[in-house]
PDB file of C-alpha atoms in Angstrom:
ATOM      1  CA  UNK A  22      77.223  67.923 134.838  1.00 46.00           C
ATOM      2  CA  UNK A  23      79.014  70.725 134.174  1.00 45.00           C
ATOM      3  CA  UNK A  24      81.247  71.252 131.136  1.00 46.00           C
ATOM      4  CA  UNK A  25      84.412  71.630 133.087  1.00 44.00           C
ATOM      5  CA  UNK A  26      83.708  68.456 135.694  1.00 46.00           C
ATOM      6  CA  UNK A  27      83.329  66.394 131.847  1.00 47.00           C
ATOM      7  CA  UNK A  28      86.730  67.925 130.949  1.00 46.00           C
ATOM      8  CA  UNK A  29      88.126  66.936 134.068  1.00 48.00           C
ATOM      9  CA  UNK A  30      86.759  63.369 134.261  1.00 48.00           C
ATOM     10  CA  UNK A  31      87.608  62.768 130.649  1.00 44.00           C
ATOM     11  CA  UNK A  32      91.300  63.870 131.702  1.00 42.00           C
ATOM     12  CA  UNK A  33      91.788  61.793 134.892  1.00 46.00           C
ATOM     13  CA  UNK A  34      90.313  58.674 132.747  1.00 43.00           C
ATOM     14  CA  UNK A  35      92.513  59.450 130.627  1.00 39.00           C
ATOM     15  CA  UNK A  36      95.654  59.849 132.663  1.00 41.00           C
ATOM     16  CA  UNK A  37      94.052  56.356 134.145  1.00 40.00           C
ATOM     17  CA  UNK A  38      94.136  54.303 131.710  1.00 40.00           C
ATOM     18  CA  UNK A  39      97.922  55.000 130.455  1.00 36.00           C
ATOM     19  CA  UNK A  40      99.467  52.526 132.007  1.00 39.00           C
ATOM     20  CA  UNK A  41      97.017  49.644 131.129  1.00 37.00           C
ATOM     21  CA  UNK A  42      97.907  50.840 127.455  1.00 39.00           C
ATOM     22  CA  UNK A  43     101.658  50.352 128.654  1.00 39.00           C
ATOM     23  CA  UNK A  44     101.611  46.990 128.610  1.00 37.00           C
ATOM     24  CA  UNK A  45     100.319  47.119 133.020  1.00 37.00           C
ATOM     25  CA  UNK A  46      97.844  44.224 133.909  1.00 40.00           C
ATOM     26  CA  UNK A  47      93.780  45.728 134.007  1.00 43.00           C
ATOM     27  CA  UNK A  48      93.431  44.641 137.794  1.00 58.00           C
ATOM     28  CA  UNK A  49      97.144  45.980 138.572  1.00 79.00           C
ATOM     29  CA  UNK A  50      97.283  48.354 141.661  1.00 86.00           C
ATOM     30  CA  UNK A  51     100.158  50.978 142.408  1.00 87.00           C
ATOM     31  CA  UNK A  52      98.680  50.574 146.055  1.00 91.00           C
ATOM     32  CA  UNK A  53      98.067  46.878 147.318  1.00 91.00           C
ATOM     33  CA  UNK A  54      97.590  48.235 151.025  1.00 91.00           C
ATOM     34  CA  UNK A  55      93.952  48.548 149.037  1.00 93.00           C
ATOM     35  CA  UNK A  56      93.474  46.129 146.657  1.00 93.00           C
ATOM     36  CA  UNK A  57      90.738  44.597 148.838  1.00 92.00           C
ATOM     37  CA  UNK A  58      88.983  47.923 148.807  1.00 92.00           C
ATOM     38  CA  UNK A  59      89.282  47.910 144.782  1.00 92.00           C
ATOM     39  CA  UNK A  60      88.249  44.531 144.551  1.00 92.00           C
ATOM     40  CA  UNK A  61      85.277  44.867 146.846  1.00 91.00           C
ATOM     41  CA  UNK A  62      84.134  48.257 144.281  1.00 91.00           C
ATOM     42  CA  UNK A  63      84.847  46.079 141.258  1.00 89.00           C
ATOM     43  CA  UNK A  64      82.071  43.697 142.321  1.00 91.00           C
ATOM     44  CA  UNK A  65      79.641  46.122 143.640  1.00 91.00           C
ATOM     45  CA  UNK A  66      76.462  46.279 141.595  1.00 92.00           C
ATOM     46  CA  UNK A  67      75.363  49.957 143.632  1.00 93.00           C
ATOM     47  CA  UNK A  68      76.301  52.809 144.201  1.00 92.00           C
ATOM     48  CA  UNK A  69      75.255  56.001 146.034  1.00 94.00           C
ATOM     49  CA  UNK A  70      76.462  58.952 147.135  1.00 93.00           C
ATOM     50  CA  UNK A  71      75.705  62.888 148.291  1.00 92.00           C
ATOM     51  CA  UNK A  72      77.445  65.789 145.585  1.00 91.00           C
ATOM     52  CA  UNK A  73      78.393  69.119 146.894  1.00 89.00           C
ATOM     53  CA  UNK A  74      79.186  71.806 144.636  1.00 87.00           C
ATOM     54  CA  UNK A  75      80.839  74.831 146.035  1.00 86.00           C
ATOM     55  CA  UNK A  76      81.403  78.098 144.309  1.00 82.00           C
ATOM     56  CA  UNK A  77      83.476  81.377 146.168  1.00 78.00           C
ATOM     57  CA  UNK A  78      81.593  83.136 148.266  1.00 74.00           C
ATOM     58  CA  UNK A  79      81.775  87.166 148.622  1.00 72.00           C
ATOM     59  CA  UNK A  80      83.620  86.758 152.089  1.00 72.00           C
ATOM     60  CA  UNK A  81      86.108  84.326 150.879  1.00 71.00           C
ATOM     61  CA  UNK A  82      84.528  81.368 152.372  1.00 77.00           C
ATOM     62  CA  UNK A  83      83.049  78.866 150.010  1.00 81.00           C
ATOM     63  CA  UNK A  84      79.555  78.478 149.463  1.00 81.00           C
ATOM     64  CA  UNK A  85      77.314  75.777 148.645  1.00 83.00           C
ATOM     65  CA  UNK A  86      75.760  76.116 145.169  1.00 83.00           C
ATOM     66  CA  UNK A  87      74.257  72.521 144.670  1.00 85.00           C
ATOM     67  CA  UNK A  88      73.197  69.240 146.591  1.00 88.00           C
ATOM     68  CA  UNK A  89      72.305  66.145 145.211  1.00 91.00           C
ATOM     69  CA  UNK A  90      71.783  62.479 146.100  1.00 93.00           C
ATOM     70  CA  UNK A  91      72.937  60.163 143.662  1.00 93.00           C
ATOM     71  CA  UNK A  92      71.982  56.660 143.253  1.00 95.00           C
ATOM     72  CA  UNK A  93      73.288  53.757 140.491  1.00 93.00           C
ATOM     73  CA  UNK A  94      71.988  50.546 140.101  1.00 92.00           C
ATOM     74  CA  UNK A  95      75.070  48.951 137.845  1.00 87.00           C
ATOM     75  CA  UNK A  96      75.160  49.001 135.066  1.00 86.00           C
ATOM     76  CA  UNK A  97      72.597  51.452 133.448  1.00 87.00           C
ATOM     77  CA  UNK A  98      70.317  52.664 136.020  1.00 91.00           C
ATOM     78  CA  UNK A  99      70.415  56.610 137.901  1.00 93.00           C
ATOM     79  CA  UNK A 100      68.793  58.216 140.166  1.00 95.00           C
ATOM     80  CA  UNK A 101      69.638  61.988 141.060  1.00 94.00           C
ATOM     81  CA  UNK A 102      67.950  64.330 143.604  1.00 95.00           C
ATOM     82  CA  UNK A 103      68.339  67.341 144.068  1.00 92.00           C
ATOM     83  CA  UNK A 104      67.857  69.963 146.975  1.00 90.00           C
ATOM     84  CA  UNK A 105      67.017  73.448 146.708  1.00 86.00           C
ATOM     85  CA  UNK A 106      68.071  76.203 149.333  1.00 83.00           C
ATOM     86  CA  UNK A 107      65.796  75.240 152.241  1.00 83.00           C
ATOM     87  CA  UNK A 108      67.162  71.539 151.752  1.00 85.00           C
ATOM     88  CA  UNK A 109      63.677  70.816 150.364  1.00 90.00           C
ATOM     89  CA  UNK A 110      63.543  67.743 147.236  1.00 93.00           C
ATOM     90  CA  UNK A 111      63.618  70.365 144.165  1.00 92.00           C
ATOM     91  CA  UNK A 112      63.502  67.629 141.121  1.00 94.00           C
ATOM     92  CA  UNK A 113      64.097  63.332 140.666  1.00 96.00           C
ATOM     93  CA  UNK A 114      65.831  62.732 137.608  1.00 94.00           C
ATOM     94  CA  UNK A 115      65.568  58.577 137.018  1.00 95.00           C
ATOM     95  CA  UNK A 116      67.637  57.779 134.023  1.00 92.00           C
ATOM     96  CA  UNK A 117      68.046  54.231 131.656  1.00 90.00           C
ATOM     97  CA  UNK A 118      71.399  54.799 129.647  1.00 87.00           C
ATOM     98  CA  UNK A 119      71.021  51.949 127.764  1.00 86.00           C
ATOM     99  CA  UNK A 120      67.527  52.913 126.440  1.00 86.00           C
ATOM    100  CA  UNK A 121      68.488  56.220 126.339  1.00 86.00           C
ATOM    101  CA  UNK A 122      65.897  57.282 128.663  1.00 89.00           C
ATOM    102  CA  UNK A 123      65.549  60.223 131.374  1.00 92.00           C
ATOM    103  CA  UNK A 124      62.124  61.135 133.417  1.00 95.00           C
ATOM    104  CA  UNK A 125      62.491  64.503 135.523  1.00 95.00           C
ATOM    105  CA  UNK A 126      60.392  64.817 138.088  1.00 97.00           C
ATOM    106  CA  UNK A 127      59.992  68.524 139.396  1.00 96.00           C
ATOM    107  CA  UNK A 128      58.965  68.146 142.716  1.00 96.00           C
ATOM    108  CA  UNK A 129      57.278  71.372 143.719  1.00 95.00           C
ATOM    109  CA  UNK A 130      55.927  71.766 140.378  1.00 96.00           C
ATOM    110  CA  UNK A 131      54.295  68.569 140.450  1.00 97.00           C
ATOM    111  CA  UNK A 132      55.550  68.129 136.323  1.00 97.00           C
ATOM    112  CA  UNK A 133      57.307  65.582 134.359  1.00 97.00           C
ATOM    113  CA  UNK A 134      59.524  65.823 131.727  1.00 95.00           C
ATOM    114  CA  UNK A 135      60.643  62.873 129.455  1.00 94.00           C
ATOM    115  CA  UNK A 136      64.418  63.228 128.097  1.00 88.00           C
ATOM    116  CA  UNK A 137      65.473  61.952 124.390  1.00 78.00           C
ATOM    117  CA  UNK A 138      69.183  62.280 125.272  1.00 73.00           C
ATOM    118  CA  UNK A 139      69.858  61.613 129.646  1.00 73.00           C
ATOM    119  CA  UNK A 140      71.867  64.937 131.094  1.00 67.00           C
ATOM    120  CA  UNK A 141      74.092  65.214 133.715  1.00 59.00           C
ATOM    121  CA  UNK A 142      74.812  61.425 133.981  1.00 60.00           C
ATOM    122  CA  UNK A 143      78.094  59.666 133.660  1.00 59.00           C
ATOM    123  CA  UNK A 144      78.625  58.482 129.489  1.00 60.00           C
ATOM    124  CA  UNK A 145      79.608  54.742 128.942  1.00 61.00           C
ATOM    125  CA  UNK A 146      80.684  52.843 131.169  1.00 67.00           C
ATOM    126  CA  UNK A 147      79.705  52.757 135.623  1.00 76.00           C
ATOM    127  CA  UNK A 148      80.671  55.151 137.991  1.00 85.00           C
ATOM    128  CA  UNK A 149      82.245  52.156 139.928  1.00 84.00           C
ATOM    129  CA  UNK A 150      84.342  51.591 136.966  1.00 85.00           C
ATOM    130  CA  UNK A 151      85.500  55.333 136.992  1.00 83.00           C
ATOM    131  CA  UNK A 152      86.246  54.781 140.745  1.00 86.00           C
ATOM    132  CA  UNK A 153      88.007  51.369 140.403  1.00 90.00           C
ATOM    133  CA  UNK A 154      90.475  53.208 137.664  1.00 89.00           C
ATOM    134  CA  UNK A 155      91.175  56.369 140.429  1.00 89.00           C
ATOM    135  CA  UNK A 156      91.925  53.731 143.054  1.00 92.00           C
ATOM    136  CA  UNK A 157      94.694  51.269 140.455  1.00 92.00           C
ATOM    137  CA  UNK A 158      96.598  54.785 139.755  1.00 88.00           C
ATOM    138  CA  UNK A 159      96.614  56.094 143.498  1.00 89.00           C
ATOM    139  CA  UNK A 160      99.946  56.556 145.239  1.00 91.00           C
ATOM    140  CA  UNK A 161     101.695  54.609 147.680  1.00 91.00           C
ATOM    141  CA  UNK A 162     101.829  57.457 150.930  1.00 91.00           C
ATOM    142  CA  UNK A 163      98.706  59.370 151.797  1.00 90.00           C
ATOM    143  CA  UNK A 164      98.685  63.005 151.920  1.00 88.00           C
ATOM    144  CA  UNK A 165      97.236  63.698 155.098  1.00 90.00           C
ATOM    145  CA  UNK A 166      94.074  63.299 157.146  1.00 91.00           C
ATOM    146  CA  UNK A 167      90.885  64.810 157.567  1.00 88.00           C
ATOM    147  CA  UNK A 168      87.404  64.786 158.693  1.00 86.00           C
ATOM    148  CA  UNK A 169      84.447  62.752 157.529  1.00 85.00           C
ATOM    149  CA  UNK A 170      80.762  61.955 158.579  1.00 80.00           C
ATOM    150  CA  UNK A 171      81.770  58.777 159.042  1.00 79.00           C
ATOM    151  CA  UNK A 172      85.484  59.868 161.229  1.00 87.00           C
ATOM    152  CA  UNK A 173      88.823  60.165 160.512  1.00 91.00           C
ATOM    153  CA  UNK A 174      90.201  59.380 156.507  1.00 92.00           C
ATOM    154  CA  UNK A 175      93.715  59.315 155.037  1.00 93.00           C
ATOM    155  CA  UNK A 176      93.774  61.623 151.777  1.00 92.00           C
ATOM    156  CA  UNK A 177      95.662  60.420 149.056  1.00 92.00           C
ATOM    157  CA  UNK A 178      96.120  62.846 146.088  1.00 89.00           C
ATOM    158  CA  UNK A 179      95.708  61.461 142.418  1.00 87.00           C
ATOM    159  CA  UNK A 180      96.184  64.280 140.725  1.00 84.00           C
ATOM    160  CA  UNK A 181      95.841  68.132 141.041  1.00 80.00           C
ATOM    161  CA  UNK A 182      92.589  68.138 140.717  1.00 84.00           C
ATOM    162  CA  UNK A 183      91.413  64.687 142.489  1.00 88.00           C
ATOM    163  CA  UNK A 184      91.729  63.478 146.235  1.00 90.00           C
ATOM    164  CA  UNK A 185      89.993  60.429 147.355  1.00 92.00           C
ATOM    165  CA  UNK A 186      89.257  59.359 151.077  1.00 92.00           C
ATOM    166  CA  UNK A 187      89.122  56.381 152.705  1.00 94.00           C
ATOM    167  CA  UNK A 188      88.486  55.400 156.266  1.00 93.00           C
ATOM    168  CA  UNK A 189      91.277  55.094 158.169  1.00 94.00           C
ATOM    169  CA  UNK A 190      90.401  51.577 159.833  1.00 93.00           C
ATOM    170  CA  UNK A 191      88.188  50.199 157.279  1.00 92.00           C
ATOM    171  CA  UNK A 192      89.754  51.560 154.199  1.00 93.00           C
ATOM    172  CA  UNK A 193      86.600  51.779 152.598  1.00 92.00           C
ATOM    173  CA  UNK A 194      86.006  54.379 150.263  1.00 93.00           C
ATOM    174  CA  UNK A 195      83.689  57.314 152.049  1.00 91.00           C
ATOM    175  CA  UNK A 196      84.368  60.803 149.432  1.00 90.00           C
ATOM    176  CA  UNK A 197      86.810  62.155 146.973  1.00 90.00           C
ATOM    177  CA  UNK A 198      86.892  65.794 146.046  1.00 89.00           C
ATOM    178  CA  UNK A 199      87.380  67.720 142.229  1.00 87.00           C
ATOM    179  CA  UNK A 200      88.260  70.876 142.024  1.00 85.00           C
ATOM    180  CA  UNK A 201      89.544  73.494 139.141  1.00 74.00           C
ATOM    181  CA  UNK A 202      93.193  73.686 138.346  1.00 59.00           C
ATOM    182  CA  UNK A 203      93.607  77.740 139.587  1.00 60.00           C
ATOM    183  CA  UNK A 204      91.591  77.660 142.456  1.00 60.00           C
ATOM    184  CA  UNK A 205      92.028  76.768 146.232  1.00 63.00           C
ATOM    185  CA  UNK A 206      89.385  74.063 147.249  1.00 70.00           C
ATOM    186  CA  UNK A 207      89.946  72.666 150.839  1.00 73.00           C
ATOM    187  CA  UNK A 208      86.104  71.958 151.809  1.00 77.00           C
ATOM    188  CA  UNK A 209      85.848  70.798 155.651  1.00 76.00           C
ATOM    189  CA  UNK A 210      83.308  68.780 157.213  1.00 75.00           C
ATOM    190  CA  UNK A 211      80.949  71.693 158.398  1.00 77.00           C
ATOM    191  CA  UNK A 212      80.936  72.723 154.814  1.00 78.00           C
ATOM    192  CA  UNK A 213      79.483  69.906 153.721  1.00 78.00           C
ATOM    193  CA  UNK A 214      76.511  70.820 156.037  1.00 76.00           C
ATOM    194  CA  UNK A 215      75.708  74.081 154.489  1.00 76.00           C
ATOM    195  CA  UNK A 216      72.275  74.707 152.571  1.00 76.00           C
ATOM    196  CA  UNK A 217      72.978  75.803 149.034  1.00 76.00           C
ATOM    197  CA  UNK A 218      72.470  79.382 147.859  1.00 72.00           C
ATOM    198  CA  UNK A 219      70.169  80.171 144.921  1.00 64.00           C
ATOM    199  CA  UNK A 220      70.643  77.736 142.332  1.00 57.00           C
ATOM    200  CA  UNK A 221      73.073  78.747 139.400  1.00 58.00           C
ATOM    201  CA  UNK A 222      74.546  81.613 141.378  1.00 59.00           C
ATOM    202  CA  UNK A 223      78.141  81.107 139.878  1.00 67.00           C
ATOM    203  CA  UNK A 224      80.127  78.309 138.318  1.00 74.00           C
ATOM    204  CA  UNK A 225      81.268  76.014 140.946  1.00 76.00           C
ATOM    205  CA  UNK A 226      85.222  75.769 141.607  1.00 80.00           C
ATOM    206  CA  UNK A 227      84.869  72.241 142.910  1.00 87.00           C
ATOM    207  CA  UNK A 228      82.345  69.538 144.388  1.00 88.00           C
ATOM    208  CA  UNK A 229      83.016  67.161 146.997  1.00 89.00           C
ATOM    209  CA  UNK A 230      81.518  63.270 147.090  1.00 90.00           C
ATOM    210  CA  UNK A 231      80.711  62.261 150.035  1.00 90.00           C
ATOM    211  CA  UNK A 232      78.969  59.468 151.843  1.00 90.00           C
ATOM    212  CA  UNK A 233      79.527  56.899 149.604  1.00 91.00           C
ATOM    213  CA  UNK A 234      78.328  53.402 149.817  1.00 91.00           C
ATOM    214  CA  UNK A 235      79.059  50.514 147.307  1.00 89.00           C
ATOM    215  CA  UNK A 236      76.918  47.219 147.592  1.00 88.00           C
ATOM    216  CA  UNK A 237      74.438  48.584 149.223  1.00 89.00           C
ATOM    217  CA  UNK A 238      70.437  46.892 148.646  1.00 89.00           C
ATOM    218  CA  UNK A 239      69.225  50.036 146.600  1.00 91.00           C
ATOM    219  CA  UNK A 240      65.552  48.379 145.685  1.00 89.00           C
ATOM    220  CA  UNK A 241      65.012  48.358 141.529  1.00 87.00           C
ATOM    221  CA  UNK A 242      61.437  50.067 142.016  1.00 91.00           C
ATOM    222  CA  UNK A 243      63.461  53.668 143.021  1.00 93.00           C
ATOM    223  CA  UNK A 244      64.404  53.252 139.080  1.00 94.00           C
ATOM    224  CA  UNK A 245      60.708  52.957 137.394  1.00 93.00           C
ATOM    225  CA  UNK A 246      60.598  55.482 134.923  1.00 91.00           C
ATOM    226  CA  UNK A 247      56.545  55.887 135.951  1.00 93.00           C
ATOM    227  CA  UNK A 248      54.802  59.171 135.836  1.00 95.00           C
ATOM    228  CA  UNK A 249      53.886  59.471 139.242  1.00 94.00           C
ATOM    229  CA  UNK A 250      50.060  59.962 139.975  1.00 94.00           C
ATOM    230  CA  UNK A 251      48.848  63.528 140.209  1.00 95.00           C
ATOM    231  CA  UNK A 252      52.596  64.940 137.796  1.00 96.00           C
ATOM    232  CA  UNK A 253      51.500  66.311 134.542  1.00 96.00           C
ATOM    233  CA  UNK A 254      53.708  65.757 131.841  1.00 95.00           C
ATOM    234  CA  UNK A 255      55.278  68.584 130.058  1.00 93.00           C
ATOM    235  CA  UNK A 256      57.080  68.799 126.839  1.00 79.00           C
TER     236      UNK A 256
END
């Protein structure tokens, strides 16, 4: 994860978690046309979920710079994949953060990699968690509409830097965006189609979350942190 999507996410858990420290219930919600949706994320014991990263591209548009497929098997247990430009499976990062563990898998390289200290994971605590604490503090009135794979979504607007989206007649919760602070980040759906450019081109201005499904049956075997046969293992 990048060093500014950490800032951020420590900054919105922050702003979070203020008014639990003032004395508000844990399970309180500024939004009870949801509460069902919060409870239902609150009891989930998966997660998964496709990460866009965008960066500016040279004609103003934006430009894809990263896709992954995340997976989390509460409360300890990742699985990221990630895609390089021809949408091809680049490397499988499986990761234990309770043993401290990461395997990554490169793909084309046919290598493998064991991790002291897991990377680009969430730190303590579940992403659910980090979700369930977005969804307590969001407001009352949605900020608009917009376009998902799975339809329509109202857009309600946490912060600056945060937007979350939830099916309109459901109210599940299908993507939430991130973006910088000083730059304009208003992804649309055929955006999220794009294949990403060379990997590290520039430092993304925001990433989008999309496709997200809670209590799904994500089987325990896509978490063995096995050497697959025919991988050398690398240092």
């Amino acid at each position: 994860m990048n060093n500014w999507l950490k800032s951020a996410l420590a900054t919105l858990l922050y702003v979070v978690s203020l008014g639990s420290a003032g004395g508000q219930q844990p399970d309180a919600i500024s939004n009870p046309a949801y509460a069902n949706t919060l409870r239902e994320i609150q009891q989930a014991k998966t997660l998964s979920y496709t990460v866009t990263h965008f960066i500016d591209g040279e004609d103003g548009s934006l430009q894809v710079s990263l896709v992954t497929e995340s997976e989390h098997r509460s409360p300890n247990l990742y699985r990221e994949t990630r895609f390089d430009e021809n949408r091809n499976v680049r490397t499988v990062d499986i990761v234990d953060t309770n043993a401290k563990k990461q395997l990554r898998l490169d793909m084309q390289a046919k290598t493998a990699t064991w991790l002291d200290q897991p990377v680009n994971v969430y730190g303590p605590g579940s992403p659910l968690e980090m979700l369930a604490s977005f969804i307590k503090k969001m407001p009352v009135d949605a900020a608009g509409q917009r376009e998902t794979n799975e339809g329509k979504a109202d857009v309600f607007e946490v912060s600056s830097r945060l937007s979350l989206w939830f099916d309109t007649e459901s109210r599940d919760l299908v993507g939430f965006s991130m973006s910088k602070l000083d730059q304009d980040f208003s992804p649309q759906l055929s955006d999220l189609g794009k294949s990403p450019v060379r990997h590290g081109a520039a430092m993304p201005i925001g990433q989008v979350r999309s496709d997200i499904q809670y209590g799904e049956d994500i089987r325990e075997e896509r978490f063995k942190m096995e050497v697959p046969r025919g991988f050398e293992v690398v240092e």
